[in-house]
Structures are given as structure tokens and as C-alpha cells.
CSV table of C-alpha atoms in Angstrom, one decimal:
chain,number,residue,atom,x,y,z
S,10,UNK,CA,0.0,0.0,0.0
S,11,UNK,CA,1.8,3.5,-0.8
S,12,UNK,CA,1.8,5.9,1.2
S,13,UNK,CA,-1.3,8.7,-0.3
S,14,UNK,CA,-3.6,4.9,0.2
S,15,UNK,CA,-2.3,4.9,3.4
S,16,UNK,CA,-2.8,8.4,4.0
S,17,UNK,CA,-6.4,8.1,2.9
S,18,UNK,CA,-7.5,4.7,5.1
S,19,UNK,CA,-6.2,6.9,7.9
S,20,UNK,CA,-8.0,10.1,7.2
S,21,UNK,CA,-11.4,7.7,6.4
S,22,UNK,CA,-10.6,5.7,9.6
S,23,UNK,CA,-10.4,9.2,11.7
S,24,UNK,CA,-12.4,10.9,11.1
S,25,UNK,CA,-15.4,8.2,10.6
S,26,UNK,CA,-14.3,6.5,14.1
S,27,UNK,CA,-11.5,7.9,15.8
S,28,UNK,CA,-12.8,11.7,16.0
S,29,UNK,CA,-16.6,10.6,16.9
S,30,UNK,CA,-15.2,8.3,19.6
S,31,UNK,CA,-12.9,10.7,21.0
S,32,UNK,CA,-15.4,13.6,21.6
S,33,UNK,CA,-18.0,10.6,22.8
S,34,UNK,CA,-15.8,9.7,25.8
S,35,UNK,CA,-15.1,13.5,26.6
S,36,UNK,CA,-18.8,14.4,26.5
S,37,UNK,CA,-19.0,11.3,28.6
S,38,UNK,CA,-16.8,12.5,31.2
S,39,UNK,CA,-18.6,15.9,31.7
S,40,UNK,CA,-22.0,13.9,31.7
S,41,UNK,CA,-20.2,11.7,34.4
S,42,UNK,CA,-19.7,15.3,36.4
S,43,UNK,CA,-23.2,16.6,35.8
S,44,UNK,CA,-25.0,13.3,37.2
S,45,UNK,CA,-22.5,13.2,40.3
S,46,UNK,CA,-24.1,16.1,41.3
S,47,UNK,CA,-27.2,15.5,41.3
S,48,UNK,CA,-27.4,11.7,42.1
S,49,UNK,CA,-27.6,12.1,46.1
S,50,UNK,CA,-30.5,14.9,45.6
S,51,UNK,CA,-33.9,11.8,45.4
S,52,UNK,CA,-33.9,9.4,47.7
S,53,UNK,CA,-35.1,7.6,45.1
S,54,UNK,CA,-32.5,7.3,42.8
S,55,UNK,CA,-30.5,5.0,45.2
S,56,UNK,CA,-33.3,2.9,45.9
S,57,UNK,CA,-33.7,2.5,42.5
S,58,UNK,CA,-30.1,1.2,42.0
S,59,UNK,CA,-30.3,-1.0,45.1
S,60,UNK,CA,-34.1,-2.6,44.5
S,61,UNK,CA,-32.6,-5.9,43.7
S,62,UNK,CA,-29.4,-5.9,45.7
S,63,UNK,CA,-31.5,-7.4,48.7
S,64,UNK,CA,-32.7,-9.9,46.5
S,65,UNK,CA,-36.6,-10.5,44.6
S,66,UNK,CA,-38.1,-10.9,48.1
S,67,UNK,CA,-37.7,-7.3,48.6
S,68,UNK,CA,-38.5,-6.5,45.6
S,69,UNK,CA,-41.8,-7.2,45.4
S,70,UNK,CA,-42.4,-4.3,47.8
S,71,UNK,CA,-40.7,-2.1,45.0
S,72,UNK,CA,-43.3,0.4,43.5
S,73,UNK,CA,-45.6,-1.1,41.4
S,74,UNK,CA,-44.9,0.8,38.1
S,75,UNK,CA,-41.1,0.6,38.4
S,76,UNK,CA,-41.3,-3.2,39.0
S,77,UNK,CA,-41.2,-4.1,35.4
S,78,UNK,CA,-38.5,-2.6,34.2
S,79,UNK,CA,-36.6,-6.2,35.6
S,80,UNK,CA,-34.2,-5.8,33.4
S,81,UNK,CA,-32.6,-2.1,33.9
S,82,UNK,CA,-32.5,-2.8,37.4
S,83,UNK,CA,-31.2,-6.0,37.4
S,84,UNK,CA,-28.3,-4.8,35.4
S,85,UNK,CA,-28.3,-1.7,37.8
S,86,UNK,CA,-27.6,-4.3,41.1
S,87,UNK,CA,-25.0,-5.5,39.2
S,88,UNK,CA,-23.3,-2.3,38.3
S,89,UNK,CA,-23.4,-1.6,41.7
S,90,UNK,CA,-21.5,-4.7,42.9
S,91,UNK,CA,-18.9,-4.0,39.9
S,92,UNK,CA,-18.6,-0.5,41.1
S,93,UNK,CA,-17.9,-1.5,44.4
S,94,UNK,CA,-15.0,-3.6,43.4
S,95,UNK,CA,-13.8,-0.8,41.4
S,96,UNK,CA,-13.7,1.6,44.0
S,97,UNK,CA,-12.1,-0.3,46.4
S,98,UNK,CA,-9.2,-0.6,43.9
S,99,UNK,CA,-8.9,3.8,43.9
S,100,UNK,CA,-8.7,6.8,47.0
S,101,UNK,CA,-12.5,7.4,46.0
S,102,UNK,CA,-14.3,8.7,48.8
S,103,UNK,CA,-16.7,5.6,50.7
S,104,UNK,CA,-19.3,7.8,50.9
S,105,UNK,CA,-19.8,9.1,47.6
S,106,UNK,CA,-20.2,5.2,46.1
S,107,UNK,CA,-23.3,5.4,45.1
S,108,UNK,CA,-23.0,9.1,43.3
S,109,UNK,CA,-20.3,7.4,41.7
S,110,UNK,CA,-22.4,3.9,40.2
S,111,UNK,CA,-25.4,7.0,38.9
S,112,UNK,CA,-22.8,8.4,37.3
S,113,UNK,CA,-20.6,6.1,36.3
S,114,UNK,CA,-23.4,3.7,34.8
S,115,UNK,CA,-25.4,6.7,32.8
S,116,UNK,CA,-22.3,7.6,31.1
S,117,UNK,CA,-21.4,4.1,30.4
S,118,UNK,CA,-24.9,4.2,28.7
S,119,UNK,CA,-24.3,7.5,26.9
S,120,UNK,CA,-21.3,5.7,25.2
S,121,UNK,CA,-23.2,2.4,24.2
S,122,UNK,CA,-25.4,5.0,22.6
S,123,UNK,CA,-22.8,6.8,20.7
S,124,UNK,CA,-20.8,3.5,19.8
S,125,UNK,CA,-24.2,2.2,18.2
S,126,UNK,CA,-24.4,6.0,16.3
S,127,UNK,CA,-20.9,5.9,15.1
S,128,UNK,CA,-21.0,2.4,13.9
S,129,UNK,CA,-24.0,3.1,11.7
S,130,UNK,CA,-23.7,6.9,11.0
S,131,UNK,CA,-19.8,7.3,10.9
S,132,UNK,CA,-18.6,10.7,10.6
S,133,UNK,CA,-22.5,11.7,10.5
S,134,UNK,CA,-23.2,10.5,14.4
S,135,UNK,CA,-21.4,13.3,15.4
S,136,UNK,CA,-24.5,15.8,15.4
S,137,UNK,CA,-26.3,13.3,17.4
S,138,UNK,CA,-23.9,12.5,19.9
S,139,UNK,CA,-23.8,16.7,21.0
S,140,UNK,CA,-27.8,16.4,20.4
S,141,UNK,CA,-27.9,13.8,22.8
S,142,UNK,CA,-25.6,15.7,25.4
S,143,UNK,CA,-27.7,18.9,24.8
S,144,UNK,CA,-31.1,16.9,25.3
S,145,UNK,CA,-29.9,14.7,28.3
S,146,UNK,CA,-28.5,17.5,30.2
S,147,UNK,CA,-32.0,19.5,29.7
S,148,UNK,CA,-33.6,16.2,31.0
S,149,UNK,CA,-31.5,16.2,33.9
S,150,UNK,CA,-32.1,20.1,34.5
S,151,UNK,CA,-32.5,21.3,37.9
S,152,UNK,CA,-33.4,25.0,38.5
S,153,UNK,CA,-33.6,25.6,42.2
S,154,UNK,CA,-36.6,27.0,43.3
S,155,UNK,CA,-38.1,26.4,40.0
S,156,UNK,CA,-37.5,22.8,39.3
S,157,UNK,CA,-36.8,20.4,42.1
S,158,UNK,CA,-33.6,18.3,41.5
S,159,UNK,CA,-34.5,15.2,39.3
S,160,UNK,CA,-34.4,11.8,39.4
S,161,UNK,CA,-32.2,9.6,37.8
S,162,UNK,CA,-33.3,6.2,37.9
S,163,UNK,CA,-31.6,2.7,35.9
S,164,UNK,CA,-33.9,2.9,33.0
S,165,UNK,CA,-33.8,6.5,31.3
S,166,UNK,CA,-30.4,5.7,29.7
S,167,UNK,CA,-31.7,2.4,28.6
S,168,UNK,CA,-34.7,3.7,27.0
S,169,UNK,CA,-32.6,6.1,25.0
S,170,UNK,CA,-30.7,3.4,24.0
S,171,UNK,CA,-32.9,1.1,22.6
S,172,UNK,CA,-35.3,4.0,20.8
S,173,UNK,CA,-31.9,5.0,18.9
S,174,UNK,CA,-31.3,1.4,18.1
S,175,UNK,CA,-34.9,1.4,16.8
S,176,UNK,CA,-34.7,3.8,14.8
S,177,UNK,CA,-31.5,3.0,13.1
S,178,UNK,CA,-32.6,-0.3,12.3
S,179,UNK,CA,-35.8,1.3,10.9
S,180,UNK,CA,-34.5,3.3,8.4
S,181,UNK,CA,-32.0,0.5,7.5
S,182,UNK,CA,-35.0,-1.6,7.3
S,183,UNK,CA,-34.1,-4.1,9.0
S,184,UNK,CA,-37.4,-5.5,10.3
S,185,UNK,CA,-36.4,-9.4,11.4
S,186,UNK,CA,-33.2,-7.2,13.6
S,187,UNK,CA,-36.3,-5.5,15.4
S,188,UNK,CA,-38.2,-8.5,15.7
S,189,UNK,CA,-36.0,-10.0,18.2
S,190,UNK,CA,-34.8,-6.5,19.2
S,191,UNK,CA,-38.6,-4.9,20.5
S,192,UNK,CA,-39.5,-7.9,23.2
S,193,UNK,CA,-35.8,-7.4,24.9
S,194,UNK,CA,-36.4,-3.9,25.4
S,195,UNK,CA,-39.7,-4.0,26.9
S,196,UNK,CA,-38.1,-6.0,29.8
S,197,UNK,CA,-35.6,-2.5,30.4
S,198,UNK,CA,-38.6,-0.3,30.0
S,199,UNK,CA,-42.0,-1.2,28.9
S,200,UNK,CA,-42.4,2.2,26.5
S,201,UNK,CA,-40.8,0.3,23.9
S,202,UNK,CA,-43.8,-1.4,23.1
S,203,UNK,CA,-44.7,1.7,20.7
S,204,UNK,CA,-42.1,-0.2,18.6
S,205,UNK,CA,-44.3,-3.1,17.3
S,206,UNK,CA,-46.5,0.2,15.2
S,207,UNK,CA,-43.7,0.3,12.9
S,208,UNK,CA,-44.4,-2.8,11.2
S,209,UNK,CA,-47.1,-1.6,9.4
S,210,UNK,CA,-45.1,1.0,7.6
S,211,UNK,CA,-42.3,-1.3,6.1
S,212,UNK,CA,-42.7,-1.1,2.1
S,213,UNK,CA,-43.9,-5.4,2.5
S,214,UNK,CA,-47.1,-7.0,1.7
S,215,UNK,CA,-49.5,-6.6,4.0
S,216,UNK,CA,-50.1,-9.4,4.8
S,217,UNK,CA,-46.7,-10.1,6.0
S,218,UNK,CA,-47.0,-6.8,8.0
S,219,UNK,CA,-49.6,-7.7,10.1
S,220,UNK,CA,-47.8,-10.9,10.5
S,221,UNK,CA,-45.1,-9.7,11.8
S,222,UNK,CA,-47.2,-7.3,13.9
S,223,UNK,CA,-48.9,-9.6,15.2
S,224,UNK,CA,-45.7,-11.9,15.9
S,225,UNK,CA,-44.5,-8.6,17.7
S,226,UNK,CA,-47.1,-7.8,20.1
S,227,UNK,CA,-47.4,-11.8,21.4
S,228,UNK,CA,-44.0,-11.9,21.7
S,229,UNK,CA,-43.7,-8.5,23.5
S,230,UNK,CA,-47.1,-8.9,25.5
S,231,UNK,CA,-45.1,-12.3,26.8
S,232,UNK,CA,-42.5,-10.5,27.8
S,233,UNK,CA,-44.2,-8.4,29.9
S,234,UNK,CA,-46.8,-10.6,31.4
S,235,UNK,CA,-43.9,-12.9,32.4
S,236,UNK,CA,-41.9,-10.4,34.7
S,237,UNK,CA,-45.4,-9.2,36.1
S,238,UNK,CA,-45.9,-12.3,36.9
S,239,UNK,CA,-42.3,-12.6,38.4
S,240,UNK,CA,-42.1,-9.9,40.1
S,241,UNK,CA,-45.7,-10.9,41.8
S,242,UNK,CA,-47.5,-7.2,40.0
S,243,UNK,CA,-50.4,-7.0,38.2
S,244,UNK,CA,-50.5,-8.9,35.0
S,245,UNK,CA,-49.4,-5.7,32.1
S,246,UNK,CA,-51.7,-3.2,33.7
S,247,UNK,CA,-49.1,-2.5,36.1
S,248,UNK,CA,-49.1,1.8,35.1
S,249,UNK,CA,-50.4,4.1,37.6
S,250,UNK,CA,-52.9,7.2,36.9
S,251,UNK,CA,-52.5,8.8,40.4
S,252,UNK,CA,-56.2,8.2,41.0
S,253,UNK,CA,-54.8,5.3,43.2
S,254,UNK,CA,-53.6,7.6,45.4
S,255,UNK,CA,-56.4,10.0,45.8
S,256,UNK,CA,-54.6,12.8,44.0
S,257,UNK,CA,-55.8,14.4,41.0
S,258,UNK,CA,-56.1,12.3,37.4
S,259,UNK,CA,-51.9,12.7,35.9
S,260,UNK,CA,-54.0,14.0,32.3
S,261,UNK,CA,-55.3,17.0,33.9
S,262,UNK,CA,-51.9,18.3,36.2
S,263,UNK,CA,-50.1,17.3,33.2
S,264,UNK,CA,-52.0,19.7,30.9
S,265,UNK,CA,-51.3,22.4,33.5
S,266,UNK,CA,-47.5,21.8,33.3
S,267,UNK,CA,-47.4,24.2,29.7
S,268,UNK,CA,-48.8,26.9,31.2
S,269,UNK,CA,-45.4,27.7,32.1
S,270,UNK,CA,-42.4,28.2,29.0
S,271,UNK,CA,-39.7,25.7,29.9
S,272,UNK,CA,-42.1,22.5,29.2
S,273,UNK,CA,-42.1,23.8,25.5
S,274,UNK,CA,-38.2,23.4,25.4
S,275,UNK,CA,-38.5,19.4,26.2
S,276,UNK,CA,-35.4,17.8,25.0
S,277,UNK,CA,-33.9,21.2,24.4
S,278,UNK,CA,-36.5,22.3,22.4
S,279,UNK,CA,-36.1,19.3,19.9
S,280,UNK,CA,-39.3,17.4,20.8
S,281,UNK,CA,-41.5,20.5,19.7
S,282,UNK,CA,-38.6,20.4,16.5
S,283,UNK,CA,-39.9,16.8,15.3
S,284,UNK,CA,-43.9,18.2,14.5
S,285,UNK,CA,-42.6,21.2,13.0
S,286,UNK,CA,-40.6,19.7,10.7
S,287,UNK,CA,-41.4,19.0,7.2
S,288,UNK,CA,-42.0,15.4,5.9
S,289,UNK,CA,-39.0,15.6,3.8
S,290,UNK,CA,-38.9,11.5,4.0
S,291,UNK,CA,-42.2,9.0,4.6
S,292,UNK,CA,-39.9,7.6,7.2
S,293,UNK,CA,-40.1,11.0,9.4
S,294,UNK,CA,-43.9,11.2,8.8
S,295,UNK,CA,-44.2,7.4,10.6
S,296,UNK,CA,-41.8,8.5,13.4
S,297,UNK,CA,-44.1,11.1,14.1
S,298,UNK,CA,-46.9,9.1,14.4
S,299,UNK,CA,-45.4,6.2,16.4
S,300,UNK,CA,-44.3,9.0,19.2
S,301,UNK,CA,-48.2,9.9,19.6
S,302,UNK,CA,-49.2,7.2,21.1
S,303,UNK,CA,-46.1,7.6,23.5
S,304,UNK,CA,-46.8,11.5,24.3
S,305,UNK,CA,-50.5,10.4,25.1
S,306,UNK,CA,-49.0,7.6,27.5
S,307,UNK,CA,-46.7,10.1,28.9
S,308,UNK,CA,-50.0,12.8,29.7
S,309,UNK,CA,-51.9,9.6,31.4
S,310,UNK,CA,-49.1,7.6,33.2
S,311,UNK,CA,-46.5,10.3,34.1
S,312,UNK,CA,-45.5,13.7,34.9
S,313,UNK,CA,-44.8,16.2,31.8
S,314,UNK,CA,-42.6,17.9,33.6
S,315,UNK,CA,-40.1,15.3,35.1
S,316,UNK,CA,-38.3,15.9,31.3
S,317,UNK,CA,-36.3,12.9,31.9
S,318,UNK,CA,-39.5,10.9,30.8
S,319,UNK,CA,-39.4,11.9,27.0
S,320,UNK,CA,-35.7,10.8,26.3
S,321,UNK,CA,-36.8,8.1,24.2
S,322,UNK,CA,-38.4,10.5,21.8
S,323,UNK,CA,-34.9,12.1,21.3
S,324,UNK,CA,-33.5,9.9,18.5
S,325,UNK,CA,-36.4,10.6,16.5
S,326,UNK,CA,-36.1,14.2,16.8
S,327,UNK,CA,-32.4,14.3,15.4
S,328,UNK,CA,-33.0,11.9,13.2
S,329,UNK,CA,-35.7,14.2,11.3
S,330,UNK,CA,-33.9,17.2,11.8
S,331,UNK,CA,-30.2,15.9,10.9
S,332,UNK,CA,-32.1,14.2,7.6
S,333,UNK,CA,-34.1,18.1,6.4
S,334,UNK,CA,-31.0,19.3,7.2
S,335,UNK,CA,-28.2,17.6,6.0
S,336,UNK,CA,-30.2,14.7,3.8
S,337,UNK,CA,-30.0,11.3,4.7
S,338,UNK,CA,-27.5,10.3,6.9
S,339,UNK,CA,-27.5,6.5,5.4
S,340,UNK,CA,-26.5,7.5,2.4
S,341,UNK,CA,-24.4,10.0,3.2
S,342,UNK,CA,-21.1,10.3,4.4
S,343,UNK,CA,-17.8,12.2,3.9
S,344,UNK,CA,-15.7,10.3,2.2
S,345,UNK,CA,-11.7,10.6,1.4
């Protein structure tokens, strides 16, 4: 090989991979930072870590809605044990260990994230890995006085993870990949049943669509009834309205929450991006409609303004807006 083909593998090879990693892993580090400081603020966030370190016993006591999400917080009892070791191998301080496993394990998730973008999108993830730092961070906001401090719980990373796998295997079209990919992530958080829509939009008979739908929801709806039924909840109607609790009906508070500005700016300002985008590509028109049913579920089942709850609809809004503004980033990439 002379030396201009050398020259030109190296060029392709950095700034493809090498560049997009590098600035991954420093984002990474300052996302490391921001979550350390406000990991100790919920009580909840270490409870969520440690549901399963006690074992299933005591977690059956864990709240009901949380419960099935088996998988993120299986994985998150085990970060904390690999953590541990970890720690006692450094001058960390003992008390900050558990500031350290939030940190340390939503960063770890942030990279997945990118290495996923980069091996797909090359040179082209690099607008989505700063989109995902700018709409992560605005999840995590905390404005005291305005905005209590948030939660961070084993499952928003997670999430955000599998909806950018989905959608890069969607516009690959690579339907059997999210076959097999959609029942896995409902066991990490049970949003990604919205997934199983997107089988009636692939450019196959329908008859095969529905098919494959149908294969889908089974498959996923046994996924779920199966670690309800492990973890002793209620078979799949296991979400919560707040009328259990006497309070008011989440719809209503929820549609309170925009009276204010900052709700407008969810996902820093990129979920209000997606709808007023054009439909430069069919495929943006069918993200838009699979995040409906998703933003409706968010108005019944959470709280509007706890912003880390619409992460997942992040990879669809810098998908669209990346692809009006730069064309597709599938077929194109910077060569040399």
C-alpha cells in the first residue's frame, strides 16, 4: 500500500471512528460530572439502583410501576456490585459510592449510545452525539426553586438506548433485527412497546406486515406478562394514573405543566422540533406518528414535567432534523 492509500485509510478511519469516539468519551466524562451532582438529591434514585441488591423478596415491595422494568434494574444491582470492586481498587471517597455507580453507569450508557451512532452513522453521528448531550442534560435540569432536583433512575439511559437502536434499524430496514430487538427492550422499560407500530409501515405486503405485527405484540405482550408475573405485580396493567392515590387524574396536572415556557423546550427544544418539521422523507412522517401514542401515554401515566421521561423520543427528533437538514444520513457520508 503506498503511502497517499495509506494516508487516505487513515483520514477515512479518523475521522469516521477515531474523531466521533474521542469527543463521545469526553462528552462522557462531563456527563459523568453533571449526574454526580445530582445523584444524592432523590432518595429515590439509590433505591432504585439498590431494588434488587437485597434480593426479589424485597422487591416485590418495589413500587408497582417501576417493578417491570426487571431488566434495567437487574443490570443496575450489578453495576453496583462491579462499582464497588472498582472503588475499592482507587482513594474514591466511601461515601460518595453510590454518586459514583449513577454516574458512572449513565455515562457508560451514553457511550453504548454513541458507539451504536458511530458504527451506523460514521462521521454523521457526530451531530447526534452533542444532540444527545444537549437533550440529556436538559432532561436532567435542575433549577432551584423552579424545578426540584430530578431523578435519575436505571432505566432513562436504557430507553434512549434502545429507541436509537430502533430507529437505526428502521431506516436501515431491518425489520427481522427489530423482531428480536422490541420484546428485549420492553423487559428494560416497557415504552418500547410503541415499537411493534412500525411494522405496518415497512414497504412489505401486508399481509406479511400484520404478520409480523402480530408476531411482535405476542411476543412482547409475553415479555411483559412474564416479569409481572415474576415480580408478583399486576398482569401488564401495572401503570399508575394517580387516582390510586387520591390525587388528582396525571392527564389533567399534566396539561397544567405548559402553562409555564420551559415545558415547550422538552429535550432542548427538539421534541416541539420533530412536528414542525417537514416530511422531507415518509420515514419522518411514521416516526411522528409512532411518538403519539407515546406522548399520550406520557399525559396519562407520568409527569410532563419530570423531562427525563421523554428521552426516548430524542433519537427521533435528530433523526428528522439531521435528515431536512443535511439529507439522509444513510446514504451520506464524507468520504476521502
Amino acid at each position: 500500500m503506498n503511502y497517499m492509500a495509506k494516508k487516505n485509510l487513515w483520514n477515512t478511519f479518523s475521522v469516521n471512528y477515531l474523531i466521533p469516539a474521542i469527543i463521545a468519551t469526553g462528552i462522557a466524562i462531563a456527563l459523568f460530572g453533571n449526574i454526580f451532582l445530582i445523584a444524592s438529591k432523590k432518595v429515590d434514585t439509590f433505591e432504585s439502583f439498590n431494588s434488587l441488591s437485597r434480593g426479589l423478596d424485597d422487591y416485590y415491595d418495589f413500587k408497582t410501576a417501576w417493578k417491570p422494568r426487571l431488566f434495567s434494574n437487574a443490570l443496575a444491582a450489578k453495576f453496583v456490585d462491579l462499582s464497588g470492586w472498582i472503588l475499592k481498587q482507587t482513594d474514591f471517597p466511601s461515601g460518595k459510592q453510590m454518586d459514583f455507580v449513577v454516574s458512572f453507569w449513565t455515562s457508560s450508557w451514553y457511550v453504548l449510545t454513541c458507539v451504536l451512532l458511530i458504527c451506523f452513522l460514521k462521521n454523521r453521528s457526530l451531530f447526534y452525539i452533542f444532540g444527545l448531550y444537549a437533550c440529556v442534560s436538559f432532561g436532567y435540569l435542575f433549577l432551584s426553586g423552579i424545578y426540584q432536583a430530578p431523578r435519575v433512575y436505571p432505566w432513562d439511559l436504557p430507553a434512549l438506548f434502545f429507541f436509537t437502536a430502533f430507529v437505526l434499524l428502521f431506516i436501515k430496514g431491518k425489520y427481522w433485527w427489530l423482531f428480536f430487538l422490541i420484546p428485549i427492550s420492553i423487559g428494560f422499560k416497557e415504552t418500547g412497546m410503541i415499537f411493534c407500530l412500525v411494522f405496518l409501515f415497512f414497504d412489505l405486503p401486508w399481509r406479511q406486515r400484520l404478520a409480523l405485527l402480530a408476531g411482535v405484540l405476542v411476543l412482547s405482550i409475553g415479555v411483559k406478562v412474564f416479569i409481572d408475573w415474576y415480580t408478583n405485580s399486576l398482569l401488564f396493567f401495572t401503570m399508575k394514573t394517580q387516582l390510586e392515590t387520591g390525587s388528582e387524574y396525571y392527564f389533567r396536572s399534566n396539561l397544567r405543566v405548559f402553562k409555564n415556557l420551559i415545558p415547550y423546550f422538552i429535550n432542548s427544544g427538539t421534541l416541539i422540533v420533530l412536528f414542525l418539521l417537514p416530511n422531507a422523507d415518509r420515514k419522518i412522517f411514521y416516526l411522528k406518528l409512532i411518538s403519539i401514542p407515546f406522548i399520550f401515554g406520557i399525559f396519562l401515566f407520568g409527569i410532563a414535567d419530570e423531562f427525563r421521561v421523554w428521552f426516548e423520543l430524542i433519537p427521533f427528533s435528530l433523526y428528522s432534523l439531521d435528515f431536512v437538514i443535511n439529507g439522509d444520513p444513510i446514504k451520506v457520508n464524507l468520504k476521502y
